[in-house]
Short mmCIF file of C-alpha atoms and ligand atoms in Angstrom, two decimals:
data_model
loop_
_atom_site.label_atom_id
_atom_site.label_comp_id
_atom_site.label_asym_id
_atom_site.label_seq_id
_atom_site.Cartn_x
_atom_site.Cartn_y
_atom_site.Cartn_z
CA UNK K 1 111.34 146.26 142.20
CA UNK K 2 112.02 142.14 141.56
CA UNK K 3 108.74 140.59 140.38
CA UNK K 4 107.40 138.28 143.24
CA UNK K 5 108.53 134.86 143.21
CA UNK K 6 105.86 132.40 143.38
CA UNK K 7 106.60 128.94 144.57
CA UNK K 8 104.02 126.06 143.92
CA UNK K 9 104.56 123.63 146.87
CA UNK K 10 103.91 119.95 145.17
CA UNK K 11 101.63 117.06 146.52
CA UNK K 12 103.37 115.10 149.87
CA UNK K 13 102.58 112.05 147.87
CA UNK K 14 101.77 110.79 144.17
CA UNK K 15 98.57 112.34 143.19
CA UNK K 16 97.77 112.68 139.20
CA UNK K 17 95.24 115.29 139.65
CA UNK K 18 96.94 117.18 141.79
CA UNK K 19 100.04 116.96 140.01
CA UNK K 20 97.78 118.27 136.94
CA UNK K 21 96.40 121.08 138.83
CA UNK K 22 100.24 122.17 139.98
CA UNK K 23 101.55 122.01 136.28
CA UNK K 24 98.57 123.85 134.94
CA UNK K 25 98.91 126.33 137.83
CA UNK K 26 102.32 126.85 136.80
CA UNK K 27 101.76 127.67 133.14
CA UNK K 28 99.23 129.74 133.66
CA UNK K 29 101.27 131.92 136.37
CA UNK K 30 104.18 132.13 133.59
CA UNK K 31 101.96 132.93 131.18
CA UNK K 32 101.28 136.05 133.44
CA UNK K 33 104.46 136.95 133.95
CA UNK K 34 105.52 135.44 137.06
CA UNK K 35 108.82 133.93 138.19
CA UNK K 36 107.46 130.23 139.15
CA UNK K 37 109.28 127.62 141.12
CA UNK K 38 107.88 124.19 141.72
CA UNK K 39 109.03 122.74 144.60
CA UNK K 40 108.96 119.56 147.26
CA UNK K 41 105.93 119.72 149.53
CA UNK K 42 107.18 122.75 151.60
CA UNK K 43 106.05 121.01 154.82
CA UNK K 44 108.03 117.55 154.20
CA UNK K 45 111.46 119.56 152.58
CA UNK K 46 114.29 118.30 155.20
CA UNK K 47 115.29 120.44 157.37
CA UNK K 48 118.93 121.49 155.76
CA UNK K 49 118.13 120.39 152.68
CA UNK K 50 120.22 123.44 149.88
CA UNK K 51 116.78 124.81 148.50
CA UNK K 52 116.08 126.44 151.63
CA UNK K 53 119.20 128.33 151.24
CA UNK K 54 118.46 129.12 147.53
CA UNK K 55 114.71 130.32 148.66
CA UNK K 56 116.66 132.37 151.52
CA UNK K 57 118.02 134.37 148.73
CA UNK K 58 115.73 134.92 146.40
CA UNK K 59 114.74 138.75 145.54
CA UNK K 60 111.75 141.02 146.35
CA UNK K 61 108.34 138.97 147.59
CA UNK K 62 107.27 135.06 147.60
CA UNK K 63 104.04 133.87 147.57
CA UNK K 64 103.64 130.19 148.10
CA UNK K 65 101.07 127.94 147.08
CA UNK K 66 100.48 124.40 148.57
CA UNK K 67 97.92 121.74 149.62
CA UNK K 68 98.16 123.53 153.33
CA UNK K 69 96.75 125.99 154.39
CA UNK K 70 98.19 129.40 154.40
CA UNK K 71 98.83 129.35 158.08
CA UNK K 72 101.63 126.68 158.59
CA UNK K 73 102.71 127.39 154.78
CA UNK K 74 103.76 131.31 155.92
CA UNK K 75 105.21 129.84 158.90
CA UNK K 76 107.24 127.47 157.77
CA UNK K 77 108.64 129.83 155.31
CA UNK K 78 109.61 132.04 157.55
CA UNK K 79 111.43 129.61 159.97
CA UNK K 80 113.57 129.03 156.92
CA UNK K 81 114.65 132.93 157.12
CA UNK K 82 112.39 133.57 154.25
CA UNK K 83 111.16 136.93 155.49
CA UNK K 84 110.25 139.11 152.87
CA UNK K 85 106.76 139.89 152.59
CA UNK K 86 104.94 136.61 152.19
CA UNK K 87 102.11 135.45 150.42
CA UNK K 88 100.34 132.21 151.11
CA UNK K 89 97.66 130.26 149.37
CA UNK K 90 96.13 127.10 149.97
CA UNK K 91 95.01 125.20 146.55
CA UNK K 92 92.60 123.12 147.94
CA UNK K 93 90.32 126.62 148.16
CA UNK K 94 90.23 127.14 144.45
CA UNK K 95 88.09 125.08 141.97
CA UNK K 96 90.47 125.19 139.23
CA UNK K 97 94.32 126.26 138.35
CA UNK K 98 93.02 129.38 136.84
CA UNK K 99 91.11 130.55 139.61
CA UNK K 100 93.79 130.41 141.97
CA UNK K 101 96.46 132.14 139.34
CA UNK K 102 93.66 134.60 139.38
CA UNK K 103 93.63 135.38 143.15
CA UNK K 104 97.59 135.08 142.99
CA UNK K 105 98.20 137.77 140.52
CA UNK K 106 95.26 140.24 141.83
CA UNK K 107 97.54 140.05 144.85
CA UNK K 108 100.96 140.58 143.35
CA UNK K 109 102.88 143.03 141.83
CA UNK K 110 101.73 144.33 138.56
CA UNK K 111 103.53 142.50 135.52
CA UNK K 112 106.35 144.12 133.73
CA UNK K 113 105.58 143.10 130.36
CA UNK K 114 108.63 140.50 130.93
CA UNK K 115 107.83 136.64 129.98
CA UNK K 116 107.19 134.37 133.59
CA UNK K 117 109.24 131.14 133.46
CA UNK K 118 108.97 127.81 135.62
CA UNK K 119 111.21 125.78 137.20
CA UNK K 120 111.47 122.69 139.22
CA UNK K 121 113.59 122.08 142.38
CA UNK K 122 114.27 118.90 142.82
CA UNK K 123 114.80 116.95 146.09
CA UNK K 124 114.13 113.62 147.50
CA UNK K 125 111.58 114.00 150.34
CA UNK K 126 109.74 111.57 153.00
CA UNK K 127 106.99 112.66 154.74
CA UNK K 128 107.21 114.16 158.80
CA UNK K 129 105.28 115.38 161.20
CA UNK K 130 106.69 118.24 163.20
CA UNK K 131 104.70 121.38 164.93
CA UNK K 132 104.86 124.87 163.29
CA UNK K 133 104.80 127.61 165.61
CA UNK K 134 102.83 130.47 164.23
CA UNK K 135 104.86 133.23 166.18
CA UNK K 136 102.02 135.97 165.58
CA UNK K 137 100.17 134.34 168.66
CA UNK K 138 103.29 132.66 170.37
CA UNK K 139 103.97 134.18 173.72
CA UNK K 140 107.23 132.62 174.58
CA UNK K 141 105.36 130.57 177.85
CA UNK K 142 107.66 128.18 177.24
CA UNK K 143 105.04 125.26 178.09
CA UNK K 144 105.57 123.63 175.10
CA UNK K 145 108.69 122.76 175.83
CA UNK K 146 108.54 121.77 179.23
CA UNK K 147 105.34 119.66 178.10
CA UNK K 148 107.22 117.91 175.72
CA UNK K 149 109.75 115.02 176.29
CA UNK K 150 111.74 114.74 173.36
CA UNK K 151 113.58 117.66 173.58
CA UNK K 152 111.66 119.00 170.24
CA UNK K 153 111.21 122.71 171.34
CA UNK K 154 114.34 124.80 173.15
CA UNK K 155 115.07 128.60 174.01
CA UNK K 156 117.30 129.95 171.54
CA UNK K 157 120.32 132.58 172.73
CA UNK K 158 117.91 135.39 172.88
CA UNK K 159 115.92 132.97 174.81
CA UNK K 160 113.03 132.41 172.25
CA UNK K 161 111.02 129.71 171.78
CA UNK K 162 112.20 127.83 168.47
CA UNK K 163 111.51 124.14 167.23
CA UNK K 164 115.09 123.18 167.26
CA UNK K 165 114.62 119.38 166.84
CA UNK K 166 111.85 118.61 164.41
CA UNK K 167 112.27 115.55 163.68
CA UNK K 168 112.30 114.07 167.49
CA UNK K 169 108.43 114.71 167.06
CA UNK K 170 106.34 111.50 168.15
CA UNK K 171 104.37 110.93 164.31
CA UNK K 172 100.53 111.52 164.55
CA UNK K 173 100.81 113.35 168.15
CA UNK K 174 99.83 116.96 168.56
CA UNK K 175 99.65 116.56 172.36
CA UNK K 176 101.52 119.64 173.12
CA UNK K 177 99.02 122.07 170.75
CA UNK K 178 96.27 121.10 173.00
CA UNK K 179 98.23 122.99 176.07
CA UNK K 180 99.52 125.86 174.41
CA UNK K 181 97.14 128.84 175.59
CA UNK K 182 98.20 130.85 172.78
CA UNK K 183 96.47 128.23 169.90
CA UNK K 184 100.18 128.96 168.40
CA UNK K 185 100.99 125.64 167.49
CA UNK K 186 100.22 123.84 164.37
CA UNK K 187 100.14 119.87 163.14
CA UNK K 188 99.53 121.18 159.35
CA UNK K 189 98.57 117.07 158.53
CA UNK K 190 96.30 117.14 161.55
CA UNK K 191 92.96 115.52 159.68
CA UNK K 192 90.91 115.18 163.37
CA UNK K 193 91.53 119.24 163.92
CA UNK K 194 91.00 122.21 161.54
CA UNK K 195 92.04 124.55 164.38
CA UNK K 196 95.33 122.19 164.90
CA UNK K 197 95.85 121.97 161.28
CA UNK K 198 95.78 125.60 160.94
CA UNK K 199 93.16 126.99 159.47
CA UNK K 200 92.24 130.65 159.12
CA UNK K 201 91.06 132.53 161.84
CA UNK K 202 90.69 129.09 164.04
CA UNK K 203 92.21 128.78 167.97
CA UNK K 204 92.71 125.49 169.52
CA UNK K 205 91.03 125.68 173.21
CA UNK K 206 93.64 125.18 175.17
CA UNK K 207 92.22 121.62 177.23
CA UNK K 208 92.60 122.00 181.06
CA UNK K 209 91.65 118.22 181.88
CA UNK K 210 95.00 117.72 179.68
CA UNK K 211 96.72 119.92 181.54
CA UNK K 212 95.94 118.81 184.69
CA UNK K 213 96.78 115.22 183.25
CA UNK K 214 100.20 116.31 181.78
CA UNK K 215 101.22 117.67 185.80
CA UNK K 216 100.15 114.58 186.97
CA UNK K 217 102.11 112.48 185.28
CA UNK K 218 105.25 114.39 184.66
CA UNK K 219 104.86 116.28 188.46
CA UNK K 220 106.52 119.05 186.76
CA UNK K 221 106.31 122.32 189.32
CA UNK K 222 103.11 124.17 188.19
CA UNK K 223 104.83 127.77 186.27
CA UNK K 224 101.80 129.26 188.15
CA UNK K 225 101.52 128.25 192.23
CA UNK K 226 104.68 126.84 191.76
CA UNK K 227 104.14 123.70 193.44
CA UNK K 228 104.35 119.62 191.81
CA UNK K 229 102.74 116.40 192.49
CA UNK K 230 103.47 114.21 194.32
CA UNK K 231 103.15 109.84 193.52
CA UNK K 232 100.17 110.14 196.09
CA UNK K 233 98.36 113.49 194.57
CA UNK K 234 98.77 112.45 191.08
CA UNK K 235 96.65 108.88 192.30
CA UNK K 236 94.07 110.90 194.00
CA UNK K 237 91.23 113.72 193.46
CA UNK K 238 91.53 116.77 195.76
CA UNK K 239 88.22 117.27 197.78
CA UNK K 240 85.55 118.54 195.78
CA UNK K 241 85.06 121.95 195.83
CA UNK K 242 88.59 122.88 197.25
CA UNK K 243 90.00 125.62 195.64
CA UNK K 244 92.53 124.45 193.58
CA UNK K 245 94.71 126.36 190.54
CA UNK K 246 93.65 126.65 187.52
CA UNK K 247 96.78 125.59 185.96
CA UNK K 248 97.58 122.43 187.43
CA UNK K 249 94.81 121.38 189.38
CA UNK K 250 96.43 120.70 192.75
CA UNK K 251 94.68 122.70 195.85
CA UNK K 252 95.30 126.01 196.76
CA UNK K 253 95.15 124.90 200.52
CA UNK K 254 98.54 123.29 200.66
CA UNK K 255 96.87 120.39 202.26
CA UNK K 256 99.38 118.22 199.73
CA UNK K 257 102.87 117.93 200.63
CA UNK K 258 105.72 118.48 197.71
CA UNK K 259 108.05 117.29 200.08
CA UNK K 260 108.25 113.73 198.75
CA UNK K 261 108.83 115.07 194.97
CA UNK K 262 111.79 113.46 192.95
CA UNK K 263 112.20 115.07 190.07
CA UNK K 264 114.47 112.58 188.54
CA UNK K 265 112.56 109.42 188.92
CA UNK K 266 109.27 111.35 188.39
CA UNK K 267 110.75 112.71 184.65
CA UNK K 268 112.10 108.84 184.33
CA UNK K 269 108.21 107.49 184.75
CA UNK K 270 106.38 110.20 182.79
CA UNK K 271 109.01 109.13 179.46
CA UNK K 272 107.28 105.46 180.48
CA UNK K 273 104.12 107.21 180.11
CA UNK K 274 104.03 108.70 176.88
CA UNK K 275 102.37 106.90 174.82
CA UNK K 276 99.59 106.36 177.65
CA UNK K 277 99.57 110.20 177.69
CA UNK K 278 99.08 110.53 174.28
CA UNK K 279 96.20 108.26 173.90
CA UNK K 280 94.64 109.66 176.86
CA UNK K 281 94.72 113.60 175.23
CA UNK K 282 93.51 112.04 172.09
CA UNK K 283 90.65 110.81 174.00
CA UNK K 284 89.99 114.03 175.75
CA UNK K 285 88.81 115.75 172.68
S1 SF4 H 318 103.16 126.94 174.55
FE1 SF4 H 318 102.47 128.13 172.77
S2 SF4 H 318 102.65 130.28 173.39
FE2 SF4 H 318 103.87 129.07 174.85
S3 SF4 H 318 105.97 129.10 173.97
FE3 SF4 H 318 104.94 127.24 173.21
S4 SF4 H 318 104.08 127.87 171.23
FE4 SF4 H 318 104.56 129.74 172.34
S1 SF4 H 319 103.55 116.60 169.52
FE1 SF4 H 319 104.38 115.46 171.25
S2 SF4 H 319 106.45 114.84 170.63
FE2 SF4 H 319 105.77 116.41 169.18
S3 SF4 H 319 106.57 118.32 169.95
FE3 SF4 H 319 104.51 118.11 170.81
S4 SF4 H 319 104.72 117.05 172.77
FE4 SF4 H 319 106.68 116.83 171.63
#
């Protein structure tokens, strides 16, 4: 059986002591016998960039190490068709390079006998900010991607949720991991949320004051009751203690008319909106 590969993920930006801790990490892997590939910060690497490809191929298992945490690391991987049985480590958990080779090689195959080596894929990277969906808890809702207005998220042909345009992602907004009810998306550079960011055994709460705010302002139809808003519900309150549904907020008594909806120009005001949108979830938390 291959040895596992083990790919050390480095730093998004300039860091001496983390570009220390990678290089020492690296030795000391080799020195154990392990294939070890340094590579661009796995979470920045462009989208079609030729490593992916080479990664794609490699034989038997990966584990990857990076200054994520394992979470969005795995899944990341694994959008890139890297599907063999994956290992993921986050360095920041380990108090020194040997400590972390340490839990690495506990975990992998035993050694061979066979000398490691290291090498260094090179690419030119700038930093992003995309989601990550962690497709354990994904359950293909689809309200991501009706939530979002870029056109980030789409079904593929076998009508799964995939991120097919990353890089239409608004930078710093995780609006749309604050509605998922599955906690399956992750910012993996969100600093205000360890849940958003990914970290283990963390959900996001899905927010339902955002929710009702994103139906509001996009008058989408509700997936649930099936009904939208309309300019005069989205301005108003419905009367306390109506019943009203718990996805969308609008009453259950259909004292509010959908009559009046326009999708078109209602879609044309919530892109307007955005930003305000945005702002306003932030606040929410
Ligand atoms: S909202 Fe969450 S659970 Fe639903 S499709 Fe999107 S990522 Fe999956
Ligand atoms: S964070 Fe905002 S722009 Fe990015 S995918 Fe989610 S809703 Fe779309």
């Amino acid at each position: 059986m291959p040895k596992t590969t083990v790919l050390i993920s480095r730093a998004a930006t300039a860091d001496n002591e983390k570009r220390a801790f990678e290089d020492a990490l690296a030795r000391a892997l080799s020195g154990a016998g392990l294939p070890v590939l340094l590579m661009p910060h796995v979470y920045h690497l462009a989208e079609h960039d030729a490593i992916w490809q080479e990664l794609a191929g490699l034989p038997g298992n990966v584990a990857c190490i990076s200054w994520l945490y394992p979470r969005p690391t795995e899944w990341v991987l694994r959008r890139h068709a890297i599907s063999t049985d994956l290992l993921a480590f986050d360095m920041a958990a380990y108090d020194s390079p040997e400590a972390c080779c340490t839990a690495v090689v506990e975990k992998t195959a035993p050694a061979d006998g066979s000398a490691g080596t290291v090498r260094e894929l090179h690419a030119e990277v700038t930093e992003r900010w995309h989601p990550v969906v962690d497709y354990s808890r994904c359950v293909n809702c689809a309200q991501c991607m009706q939530f979002c207005l870029f056109g980030v998220y789409e079904l593929d042909d076998a009508d799964k949720l995939i991120v097919r345009n990353p890089n239409n992602c608004k930078p710093g907004c995780p609006a749309c991991s604050r509605i998922c009810p599955s906690g399956a998306i992750i910012f993996p550079l969100c600093e205000t949320d360890t849940a958003i960011a990914g970290a283990p055994g963390e959900f996001m709460t899905p927010d339902p004051s955002a929710k009702v705010m994103f139906y509001k302002r996009t008058r989408k139809p509700c997936p649930i009751c099936g009904r939208a808003y309309t300019a005069s519900a989205a301005a108003g309150n419905p009367p306390q203690d109506a019943p009203v549904c718990n996805e969308c907020g609008l009453p259950l008594d259909n004292a509010l008319s959908t009559d009046s909806y326009d999708s078109a120009s209602a879609d044309a005001g919530a892109s307007d909106d955005l930003d305000a949108l945005i702002d306003d979830l932030e606040r929410l938390r």
